[in-house]
PDB file of C-alpha atoms in Angstrom:
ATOM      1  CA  UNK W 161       0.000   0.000   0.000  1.00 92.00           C
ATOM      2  CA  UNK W 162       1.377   3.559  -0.900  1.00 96.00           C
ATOM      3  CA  UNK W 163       1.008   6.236   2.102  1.00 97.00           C
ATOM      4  CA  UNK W 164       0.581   9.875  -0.172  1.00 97.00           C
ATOM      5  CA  UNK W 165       1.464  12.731   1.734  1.00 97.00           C
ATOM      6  CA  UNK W 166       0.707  16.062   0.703  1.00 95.00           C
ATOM      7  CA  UNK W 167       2.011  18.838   3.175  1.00 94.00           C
ATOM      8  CA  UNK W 168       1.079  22.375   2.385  1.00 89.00           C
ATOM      9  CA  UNK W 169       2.048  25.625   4.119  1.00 87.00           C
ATOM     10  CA  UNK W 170      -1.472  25.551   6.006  1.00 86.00           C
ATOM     11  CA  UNK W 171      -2.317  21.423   6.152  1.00 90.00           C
ATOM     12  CA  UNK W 172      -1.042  18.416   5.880  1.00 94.00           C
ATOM     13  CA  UNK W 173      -2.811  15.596   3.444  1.00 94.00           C
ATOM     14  CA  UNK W 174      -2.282  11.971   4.292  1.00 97.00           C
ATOM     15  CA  UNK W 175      -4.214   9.260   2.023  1.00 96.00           C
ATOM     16  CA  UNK W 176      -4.138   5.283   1.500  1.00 96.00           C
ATOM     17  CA  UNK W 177      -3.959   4.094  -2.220  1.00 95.00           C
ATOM     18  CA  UNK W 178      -4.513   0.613  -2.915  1.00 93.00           C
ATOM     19  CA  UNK W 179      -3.319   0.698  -6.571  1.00 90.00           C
ATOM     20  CA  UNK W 180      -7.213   1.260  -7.762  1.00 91.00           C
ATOM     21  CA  UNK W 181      -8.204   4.319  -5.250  1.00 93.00           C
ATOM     22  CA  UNK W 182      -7.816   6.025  -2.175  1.00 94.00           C
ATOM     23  CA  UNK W 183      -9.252   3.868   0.537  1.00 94.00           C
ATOM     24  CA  UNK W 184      -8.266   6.810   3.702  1.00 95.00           C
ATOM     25  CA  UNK W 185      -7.509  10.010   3.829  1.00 93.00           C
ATOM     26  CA  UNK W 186      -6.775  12.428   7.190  1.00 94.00           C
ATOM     27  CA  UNK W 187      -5.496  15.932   7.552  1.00 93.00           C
ATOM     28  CA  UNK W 188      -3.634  17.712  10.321  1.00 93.00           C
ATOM     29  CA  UNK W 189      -2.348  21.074  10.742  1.00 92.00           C
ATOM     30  CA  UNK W 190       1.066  21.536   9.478  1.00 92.00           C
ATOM     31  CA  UNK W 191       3.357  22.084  12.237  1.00 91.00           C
ATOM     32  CA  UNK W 192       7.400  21.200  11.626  1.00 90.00           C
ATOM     33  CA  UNK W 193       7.948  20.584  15.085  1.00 91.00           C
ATOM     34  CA  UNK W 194       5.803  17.325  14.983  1.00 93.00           C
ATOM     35  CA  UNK W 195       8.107  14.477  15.293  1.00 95.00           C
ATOM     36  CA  UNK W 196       8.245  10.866  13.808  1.00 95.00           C
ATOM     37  CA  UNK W 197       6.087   9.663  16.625  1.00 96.00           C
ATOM     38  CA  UNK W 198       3.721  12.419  17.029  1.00 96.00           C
ATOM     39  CA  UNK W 199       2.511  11.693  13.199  1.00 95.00           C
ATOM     40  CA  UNK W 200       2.552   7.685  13.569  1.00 96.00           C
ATOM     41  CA  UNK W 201      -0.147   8.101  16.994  1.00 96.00           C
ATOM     42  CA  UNK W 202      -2.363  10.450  14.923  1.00 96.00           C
ATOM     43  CA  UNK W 203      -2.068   8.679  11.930  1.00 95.00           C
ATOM     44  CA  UNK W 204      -2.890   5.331  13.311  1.00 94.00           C
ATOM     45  CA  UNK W 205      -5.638   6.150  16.120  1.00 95.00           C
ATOM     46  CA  UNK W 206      -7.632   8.252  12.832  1.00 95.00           C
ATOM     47  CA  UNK W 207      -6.679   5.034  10.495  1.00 94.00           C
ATOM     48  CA  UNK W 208      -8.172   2.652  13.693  1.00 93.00           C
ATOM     49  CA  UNK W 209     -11.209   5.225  13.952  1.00 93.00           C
ATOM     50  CA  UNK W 210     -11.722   4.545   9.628  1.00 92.00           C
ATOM     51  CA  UNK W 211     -11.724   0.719  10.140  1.00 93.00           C
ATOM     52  CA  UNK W 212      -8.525   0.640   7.666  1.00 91.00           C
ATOM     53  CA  UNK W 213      -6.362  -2.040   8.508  1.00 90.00           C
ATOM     54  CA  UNK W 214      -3.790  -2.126   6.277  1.00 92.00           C
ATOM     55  CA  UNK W 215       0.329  -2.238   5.364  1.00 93.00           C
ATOM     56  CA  UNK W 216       1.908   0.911   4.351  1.00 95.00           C
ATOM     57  CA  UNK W 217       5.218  -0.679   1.864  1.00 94.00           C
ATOM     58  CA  UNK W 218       5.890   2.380   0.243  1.00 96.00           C
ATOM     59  CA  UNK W 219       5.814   6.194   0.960  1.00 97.00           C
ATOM     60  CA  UNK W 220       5.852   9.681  -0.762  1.00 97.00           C
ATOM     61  CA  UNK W 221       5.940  12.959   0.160  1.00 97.00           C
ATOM     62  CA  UNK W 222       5.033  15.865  -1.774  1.00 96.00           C
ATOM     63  CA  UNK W 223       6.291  19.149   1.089  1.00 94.00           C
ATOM     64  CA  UNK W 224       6.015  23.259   0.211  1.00 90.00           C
ATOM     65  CA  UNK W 225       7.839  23.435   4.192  1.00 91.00           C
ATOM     66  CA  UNK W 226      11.227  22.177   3.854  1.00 90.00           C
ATOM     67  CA  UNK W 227      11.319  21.947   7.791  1.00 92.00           C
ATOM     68  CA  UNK W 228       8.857  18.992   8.054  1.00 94.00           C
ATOM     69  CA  UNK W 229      10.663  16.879   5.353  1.00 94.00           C
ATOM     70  CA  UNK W 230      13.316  15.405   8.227  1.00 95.00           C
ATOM     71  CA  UNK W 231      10.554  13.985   9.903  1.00 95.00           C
ATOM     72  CA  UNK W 232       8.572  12.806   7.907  1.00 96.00           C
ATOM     73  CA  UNK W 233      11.629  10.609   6.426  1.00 96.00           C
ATOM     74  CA  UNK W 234      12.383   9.511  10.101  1.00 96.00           C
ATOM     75  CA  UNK W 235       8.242   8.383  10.118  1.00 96.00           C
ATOM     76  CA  UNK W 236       8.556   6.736   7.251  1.00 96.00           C
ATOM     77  CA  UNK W 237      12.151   4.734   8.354  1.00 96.00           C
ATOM     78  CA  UNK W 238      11.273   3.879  11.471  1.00 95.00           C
ATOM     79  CA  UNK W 239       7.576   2.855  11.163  1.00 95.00           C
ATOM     80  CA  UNK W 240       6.952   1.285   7.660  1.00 96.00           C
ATOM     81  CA  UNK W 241      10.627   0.207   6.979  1.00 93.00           C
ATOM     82  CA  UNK W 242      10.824   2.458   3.905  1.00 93.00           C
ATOM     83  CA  UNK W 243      12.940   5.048   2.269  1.00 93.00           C
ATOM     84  CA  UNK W 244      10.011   7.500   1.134  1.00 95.00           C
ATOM     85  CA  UNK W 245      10.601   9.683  -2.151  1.00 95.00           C
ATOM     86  CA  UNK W 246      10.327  13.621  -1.926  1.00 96.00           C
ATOM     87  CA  UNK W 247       9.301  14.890  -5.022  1.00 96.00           C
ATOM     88  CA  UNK W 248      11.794  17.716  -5.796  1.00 90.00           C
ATOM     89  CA  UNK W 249      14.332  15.934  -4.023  1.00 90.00           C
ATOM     90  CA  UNK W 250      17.540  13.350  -5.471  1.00 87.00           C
ATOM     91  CA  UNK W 251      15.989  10.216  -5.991  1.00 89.00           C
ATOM     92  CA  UNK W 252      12.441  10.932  -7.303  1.00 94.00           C
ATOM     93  CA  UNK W 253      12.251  11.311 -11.068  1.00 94.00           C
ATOM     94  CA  UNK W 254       9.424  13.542 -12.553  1.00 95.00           C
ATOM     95  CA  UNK W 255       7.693  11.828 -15.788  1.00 95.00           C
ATOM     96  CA  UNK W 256       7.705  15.363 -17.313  1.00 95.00           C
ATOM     97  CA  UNK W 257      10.072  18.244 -17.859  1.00 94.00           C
ATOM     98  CA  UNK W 258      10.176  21.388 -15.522  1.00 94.00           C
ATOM     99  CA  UNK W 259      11.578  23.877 -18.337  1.00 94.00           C
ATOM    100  CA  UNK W 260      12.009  27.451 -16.221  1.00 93.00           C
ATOM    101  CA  UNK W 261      15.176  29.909 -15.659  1.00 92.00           C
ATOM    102  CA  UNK W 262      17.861  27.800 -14.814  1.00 88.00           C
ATOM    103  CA  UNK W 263      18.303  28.190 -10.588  1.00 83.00           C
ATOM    104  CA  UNK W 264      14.420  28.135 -10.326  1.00 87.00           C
ATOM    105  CA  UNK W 265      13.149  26.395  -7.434  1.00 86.00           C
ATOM    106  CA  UNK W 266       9.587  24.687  -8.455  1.00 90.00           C
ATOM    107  CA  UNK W 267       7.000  24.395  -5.329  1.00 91.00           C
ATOM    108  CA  UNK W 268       6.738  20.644  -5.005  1.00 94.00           C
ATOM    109  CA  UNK W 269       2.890  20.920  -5.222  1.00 93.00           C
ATOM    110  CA  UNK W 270       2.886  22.501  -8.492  1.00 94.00           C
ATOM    111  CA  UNK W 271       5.171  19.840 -10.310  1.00 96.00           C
ATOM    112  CA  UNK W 272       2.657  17.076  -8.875  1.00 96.00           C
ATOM    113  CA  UNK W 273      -0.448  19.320  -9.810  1.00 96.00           C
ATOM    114  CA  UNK W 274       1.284  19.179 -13.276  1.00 97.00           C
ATOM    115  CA  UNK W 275       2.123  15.701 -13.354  1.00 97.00           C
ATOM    116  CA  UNK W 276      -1.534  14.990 -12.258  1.00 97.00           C
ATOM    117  CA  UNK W 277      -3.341  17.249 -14.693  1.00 97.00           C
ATOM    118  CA  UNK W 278      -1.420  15.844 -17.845  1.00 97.00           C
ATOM    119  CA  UNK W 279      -2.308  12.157 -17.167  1.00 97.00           C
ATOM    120  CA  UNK W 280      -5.849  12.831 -16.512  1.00 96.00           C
ATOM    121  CA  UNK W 281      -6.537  16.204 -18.711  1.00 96.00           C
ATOM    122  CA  UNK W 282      -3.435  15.914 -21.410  1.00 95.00           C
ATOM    123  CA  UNK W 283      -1.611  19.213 -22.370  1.00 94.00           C
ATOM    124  CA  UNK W 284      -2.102  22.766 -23.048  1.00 96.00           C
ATOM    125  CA  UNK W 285      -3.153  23.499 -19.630  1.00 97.00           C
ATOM    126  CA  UNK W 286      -4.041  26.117 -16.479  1.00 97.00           C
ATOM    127  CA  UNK W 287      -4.006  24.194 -13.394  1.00 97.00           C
ATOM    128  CA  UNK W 288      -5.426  26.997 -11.020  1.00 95.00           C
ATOM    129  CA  UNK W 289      -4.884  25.961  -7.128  1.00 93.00           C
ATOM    130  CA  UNK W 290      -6.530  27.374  -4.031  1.00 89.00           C
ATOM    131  CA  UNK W 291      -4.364  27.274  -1.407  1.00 84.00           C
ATOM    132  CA  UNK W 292      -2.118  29.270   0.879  1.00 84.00           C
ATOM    133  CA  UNK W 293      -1.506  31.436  -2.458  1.00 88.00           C
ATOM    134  CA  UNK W 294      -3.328  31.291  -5.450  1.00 91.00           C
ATOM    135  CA  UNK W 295      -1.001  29.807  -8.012  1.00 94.00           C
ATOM    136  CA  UNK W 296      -1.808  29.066 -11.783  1.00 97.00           C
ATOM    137  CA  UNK W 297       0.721  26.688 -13.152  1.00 97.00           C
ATOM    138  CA  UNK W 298       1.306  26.109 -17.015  1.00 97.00           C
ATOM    139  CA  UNK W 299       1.276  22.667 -18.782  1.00 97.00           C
ATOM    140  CA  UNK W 300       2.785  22.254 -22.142  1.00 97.00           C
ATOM    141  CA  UNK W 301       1.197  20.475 -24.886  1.00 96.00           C
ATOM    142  CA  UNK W 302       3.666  17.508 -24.253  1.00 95.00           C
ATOM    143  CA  UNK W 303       2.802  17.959 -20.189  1.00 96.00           C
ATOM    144  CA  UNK W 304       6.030  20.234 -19.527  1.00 96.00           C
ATOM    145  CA  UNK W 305       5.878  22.895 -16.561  1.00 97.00           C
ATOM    146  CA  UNK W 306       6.469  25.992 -17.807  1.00 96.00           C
ATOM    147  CA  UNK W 307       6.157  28.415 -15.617  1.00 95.00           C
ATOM    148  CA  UNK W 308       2.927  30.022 -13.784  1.00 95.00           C
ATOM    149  CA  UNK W 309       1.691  32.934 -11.649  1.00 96.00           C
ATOM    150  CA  UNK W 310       1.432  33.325  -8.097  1.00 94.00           C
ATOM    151  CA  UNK W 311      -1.091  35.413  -6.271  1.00 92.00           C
ATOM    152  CA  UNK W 312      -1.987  35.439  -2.446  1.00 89.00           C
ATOM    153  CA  UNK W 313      -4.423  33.418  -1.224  1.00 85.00           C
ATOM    154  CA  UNK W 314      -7.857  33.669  -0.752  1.00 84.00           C
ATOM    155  CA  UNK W 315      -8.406  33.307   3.359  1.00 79.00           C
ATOM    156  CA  UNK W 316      -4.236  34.516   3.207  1.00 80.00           C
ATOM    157  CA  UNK W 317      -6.117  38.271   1.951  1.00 79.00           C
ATOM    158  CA  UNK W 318      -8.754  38.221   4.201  1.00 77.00           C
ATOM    159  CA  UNK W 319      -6.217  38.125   7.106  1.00 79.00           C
ATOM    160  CA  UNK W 320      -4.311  40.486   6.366  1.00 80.00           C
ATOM    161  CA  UNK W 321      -7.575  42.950   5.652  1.00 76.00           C
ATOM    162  CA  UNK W 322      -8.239  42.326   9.679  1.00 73.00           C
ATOM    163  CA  UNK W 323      -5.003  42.212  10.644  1.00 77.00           C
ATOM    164  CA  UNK W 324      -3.530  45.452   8.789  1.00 76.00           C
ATOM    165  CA  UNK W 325      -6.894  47.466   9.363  1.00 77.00           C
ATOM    166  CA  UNK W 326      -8.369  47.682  12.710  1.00 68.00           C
ATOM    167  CA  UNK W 327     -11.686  48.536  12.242  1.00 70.00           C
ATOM    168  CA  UNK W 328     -12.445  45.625   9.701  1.00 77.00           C
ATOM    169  CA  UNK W 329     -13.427  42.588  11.419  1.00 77.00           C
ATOM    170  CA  UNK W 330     -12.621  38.633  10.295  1.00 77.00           C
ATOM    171  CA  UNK W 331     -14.623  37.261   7.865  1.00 79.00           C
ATOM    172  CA  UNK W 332     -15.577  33.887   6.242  1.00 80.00           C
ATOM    173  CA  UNK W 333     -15.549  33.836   2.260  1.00 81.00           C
ATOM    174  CA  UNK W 334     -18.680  33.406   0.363  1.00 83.00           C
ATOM    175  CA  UNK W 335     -20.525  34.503  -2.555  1.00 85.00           C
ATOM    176  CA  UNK W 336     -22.062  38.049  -1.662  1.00 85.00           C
ATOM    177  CA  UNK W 337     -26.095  38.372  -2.452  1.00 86.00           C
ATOM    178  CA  UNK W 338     -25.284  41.845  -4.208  1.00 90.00           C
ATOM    179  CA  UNK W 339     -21.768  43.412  -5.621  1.00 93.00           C
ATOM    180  CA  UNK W 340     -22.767  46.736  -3.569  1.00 94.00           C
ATOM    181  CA  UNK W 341     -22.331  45.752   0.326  1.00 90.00           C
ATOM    182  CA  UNK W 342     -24.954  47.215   2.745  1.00 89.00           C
ATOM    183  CA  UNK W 343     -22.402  46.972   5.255  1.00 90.00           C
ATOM    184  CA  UNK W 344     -19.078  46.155   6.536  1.00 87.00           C
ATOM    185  CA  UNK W 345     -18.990  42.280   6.365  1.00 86.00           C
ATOM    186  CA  UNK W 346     -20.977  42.290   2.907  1.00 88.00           C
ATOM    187  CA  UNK W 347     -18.591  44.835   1.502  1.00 89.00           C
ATOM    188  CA  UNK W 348     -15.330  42.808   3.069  1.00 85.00           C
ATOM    189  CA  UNK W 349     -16.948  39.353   1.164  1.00 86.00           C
ATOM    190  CA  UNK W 350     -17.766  41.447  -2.341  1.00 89.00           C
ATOM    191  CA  UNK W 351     -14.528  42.756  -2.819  1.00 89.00           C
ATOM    192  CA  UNK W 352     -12.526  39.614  -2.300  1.00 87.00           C
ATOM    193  CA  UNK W 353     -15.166  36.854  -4.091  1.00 89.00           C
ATOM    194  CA  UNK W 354     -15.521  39.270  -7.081  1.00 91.00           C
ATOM    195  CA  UNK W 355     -11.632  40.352  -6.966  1.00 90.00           C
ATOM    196  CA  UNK W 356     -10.968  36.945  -7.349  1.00 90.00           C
ATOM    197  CA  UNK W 357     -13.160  35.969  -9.887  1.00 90.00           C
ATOM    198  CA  UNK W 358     -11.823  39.025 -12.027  1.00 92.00           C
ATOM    199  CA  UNK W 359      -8.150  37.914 -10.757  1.00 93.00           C
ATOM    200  CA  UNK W 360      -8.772  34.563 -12.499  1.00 93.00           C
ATOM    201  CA  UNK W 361     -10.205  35.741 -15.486  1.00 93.00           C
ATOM    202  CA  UNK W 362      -7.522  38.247 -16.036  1.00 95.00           C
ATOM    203  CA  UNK W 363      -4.635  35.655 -15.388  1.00 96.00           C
ATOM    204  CA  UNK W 364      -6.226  32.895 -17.438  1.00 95.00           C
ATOM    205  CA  UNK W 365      -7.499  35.081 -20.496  1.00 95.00           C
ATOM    206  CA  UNK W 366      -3.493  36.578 -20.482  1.00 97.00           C
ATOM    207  CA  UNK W 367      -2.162  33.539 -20.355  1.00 97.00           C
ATOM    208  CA  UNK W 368      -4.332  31.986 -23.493  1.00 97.00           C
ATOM    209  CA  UNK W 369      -3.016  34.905 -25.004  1.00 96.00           C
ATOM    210  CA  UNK W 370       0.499  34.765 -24.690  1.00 96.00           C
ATOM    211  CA  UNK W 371       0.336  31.199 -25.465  1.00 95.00           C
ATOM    212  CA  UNK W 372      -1.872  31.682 -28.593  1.00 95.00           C
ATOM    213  CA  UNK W 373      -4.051  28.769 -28.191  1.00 93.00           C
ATOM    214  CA  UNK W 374      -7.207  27.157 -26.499  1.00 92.00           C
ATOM    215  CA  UNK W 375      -6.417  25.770 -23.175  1.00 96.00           C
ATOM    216  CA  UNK W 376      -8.415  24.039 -20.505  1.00 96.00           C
ATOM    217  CA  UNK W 377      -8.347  25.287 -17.045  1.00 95.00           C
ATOM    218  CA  UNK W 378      -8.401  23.164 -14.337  1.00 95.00           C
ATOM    219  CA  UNK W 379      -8.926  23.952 -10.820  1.00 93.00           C
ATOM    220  CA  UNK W 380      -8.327  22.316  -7.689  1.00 92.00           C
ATOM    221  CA  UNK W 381      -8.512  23.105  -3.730  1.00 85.00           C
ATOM    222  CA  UNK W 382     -11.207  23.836  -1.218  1.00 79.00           C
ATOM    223  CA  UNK W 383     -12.307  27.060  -2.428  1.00 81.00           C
ATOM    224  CA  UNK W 384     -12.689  26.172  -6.241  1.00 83.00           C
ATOM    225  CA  UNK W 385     -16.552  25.258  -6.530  1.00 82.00           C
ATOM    226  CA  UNK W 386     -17.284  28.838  -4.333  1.00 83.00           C
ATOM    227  CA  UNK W 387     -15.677  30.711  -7.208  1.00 82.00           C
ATOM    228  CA  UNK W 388     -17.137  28.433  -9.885  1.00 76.00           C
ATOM    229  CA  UNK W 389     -20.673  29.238  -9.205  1.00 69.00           C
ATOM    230  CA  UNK W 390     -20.490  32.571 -10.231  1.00 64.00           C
ATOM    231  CA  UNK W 391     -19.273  31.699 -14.122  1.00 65.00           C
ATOM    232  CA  UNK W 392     -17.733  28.900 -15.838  1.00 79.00           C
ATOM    233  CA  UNK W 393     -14.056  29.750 -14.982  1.00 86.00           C
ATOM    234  CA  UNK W 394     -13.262  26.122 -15.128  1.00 91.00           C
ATOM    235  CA  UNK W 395     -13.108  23.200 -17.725  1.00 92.00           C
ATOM    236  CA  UNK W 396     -13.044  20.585 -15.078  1.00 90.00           C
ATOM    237  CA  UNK W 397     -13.060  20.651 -11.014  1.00 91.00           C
ATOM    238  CA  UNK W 398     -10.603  17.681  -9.425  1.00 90.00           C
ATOM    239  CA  UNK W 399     -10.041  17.829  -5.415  1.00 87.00           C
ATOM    240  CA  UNK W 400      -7.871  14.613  -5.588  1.00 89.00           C
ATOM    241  CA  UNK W 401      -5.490  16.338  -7.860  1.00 94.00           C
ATOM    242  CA  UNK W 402      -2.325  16.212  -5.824  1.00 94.00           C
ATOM    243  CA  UNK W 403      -2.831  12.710  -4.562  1.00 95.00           C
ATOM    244  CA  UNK W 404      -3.248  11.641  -7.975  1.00 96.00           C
ATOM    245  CA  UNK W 405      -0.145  13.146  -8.957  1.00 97.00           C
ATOM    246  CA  UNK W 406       1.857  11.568  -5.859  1.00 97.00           C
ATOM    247  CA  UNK W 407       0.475   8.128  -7.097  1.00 97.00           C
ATOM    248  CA  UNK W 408       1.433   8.847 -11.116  1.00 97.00           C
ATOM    249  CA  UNK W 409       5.183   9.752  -9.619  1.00 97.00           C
ATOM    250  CA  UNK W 410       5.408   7.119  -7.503  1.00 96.00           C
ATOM    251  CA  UNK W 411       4.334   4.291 -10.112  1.00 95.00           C
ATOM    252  CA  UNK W 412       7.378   6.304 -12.651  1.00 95.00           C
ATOM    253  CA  UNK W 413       9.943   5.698 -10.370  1.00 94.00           C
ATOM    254  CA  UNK W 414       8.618   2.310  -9.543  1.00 90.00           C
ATOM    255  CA  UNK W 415       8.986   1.344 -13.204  1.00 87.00           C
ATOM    256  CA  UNK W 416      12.668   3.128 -13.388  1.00 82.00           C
ATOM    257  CA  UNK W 417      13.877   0.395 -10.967  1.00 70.00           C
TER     258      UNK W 417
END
């Protein structure tokens, strides 16, 4: 059984494959001081609470905090007796090219959201991901990263609205009942859903542009289907899309043995 692990700047993404589908899945905050043991008692006790009873063989890790990566490797030595692969790391080969300035460091997430969207969507695509930050990331027409834009997040803008300006409280995100708020909350929740819907029309229409083509956009992350019901901003909607990268990597280097 493969153990997927998907840690982002805000959560951290553990799932089960079984070489058809994920069978568990379990998130935790992200937190680098966790150590090997903290994550194998939480992992377990949630995995006990599922009813999965099961043999983790292999591991990978897909990290955007550098910090956790030590030990996460320890977890994955001393509890499943297995050397795990770190995408963006020696050791774990990437079944497409990462063509960018030469010195670029790629975000993990957004070579496996790249590796996932060509093997389910093919190429010439705008995999748009709502996360920490907002990033769109560029697939080739033969499933090459190319390059992509990065924009702050969503709840990350909200934040800093309460934080930087007293007087404006904390808000949830949703879609607004009118563009014109009637007061402070409504006005907080217009300006950021319908900034970001314009933000994501902008980016995508600019980059079909400078590509000179039709692409499909994908979009993945929590937030996604909030933004989609206002138009059709995206071609297809995939929540999985990480893990199903992590597996597609994994099986590559599998076969390179």
């Amino acid at each position: 059984m493969l153990l997927a692990i998907d840690c982002g700047n805000t959560n951290t993404v553990f799932s089960i494959w079984d070489g058809e589908r994920f069978i568990f899945s379990g998130r935790t905050s992200t937190e680098w001081q966790r150590t090997a043991d903290q994550y194998y008692v939480w992992l377990t006790s949630l995995m006990q609470f599922q009813k999965v009873d099961v043999e983790i063989t292999e591991v990978i890790v897909s990290s955007t905090v550098p910090r956790v990566v030590f030990n996460l490797r320890v977890f994955s030595d001393r509890y499943f007796n297995c050397r795990p692969l770190v995408v963006g790391k020696e050791g774990c080969a990437l079944p497409v090219d990462v063509r960018v300035d030469e010195g670029t460091a790629v975000g993990p997430d957004r070579l496996v959201n790249t590796v996932a969207g060509f093997d389910l969507f093919g190429g010439d695509l705008i995999v748009v991901d709502f996360g920490t930050a907002t990033t769109f990331d560029v697939v080739a027409q033969d499933g090459a990263y190319i390059g992509g834009v990065i924009a702050p997040g969503v709840n990350l803008s909200l934040e800093a609205l309460h934080n930087a300006a007293a007087a404006l409280p904390h808000v949830d995100i949703t879609k607004p009942q009118a563009v014109i708020g009637t007061n402070t909350v409504a006005c907080m929740q217009s300006g950021v859903f319908w900034g970001y819907i314009g933000l994501i029309k902008e980016i995508t229409a600019r980059i079909k542009a400078e590509r000179d083509r039709e692409m499909k956009v994908i979009s993945t992350g929590g937030l996604a289907p909030l933004f989609q019901q206002s138009d059709t901003l995206f071609d297809e909607f995939n929540d999985d899309l990480t893990m199903h990268g992590l597996v597609v990597i994994n099986s590559y280097n599998r076969k390179q043995k």
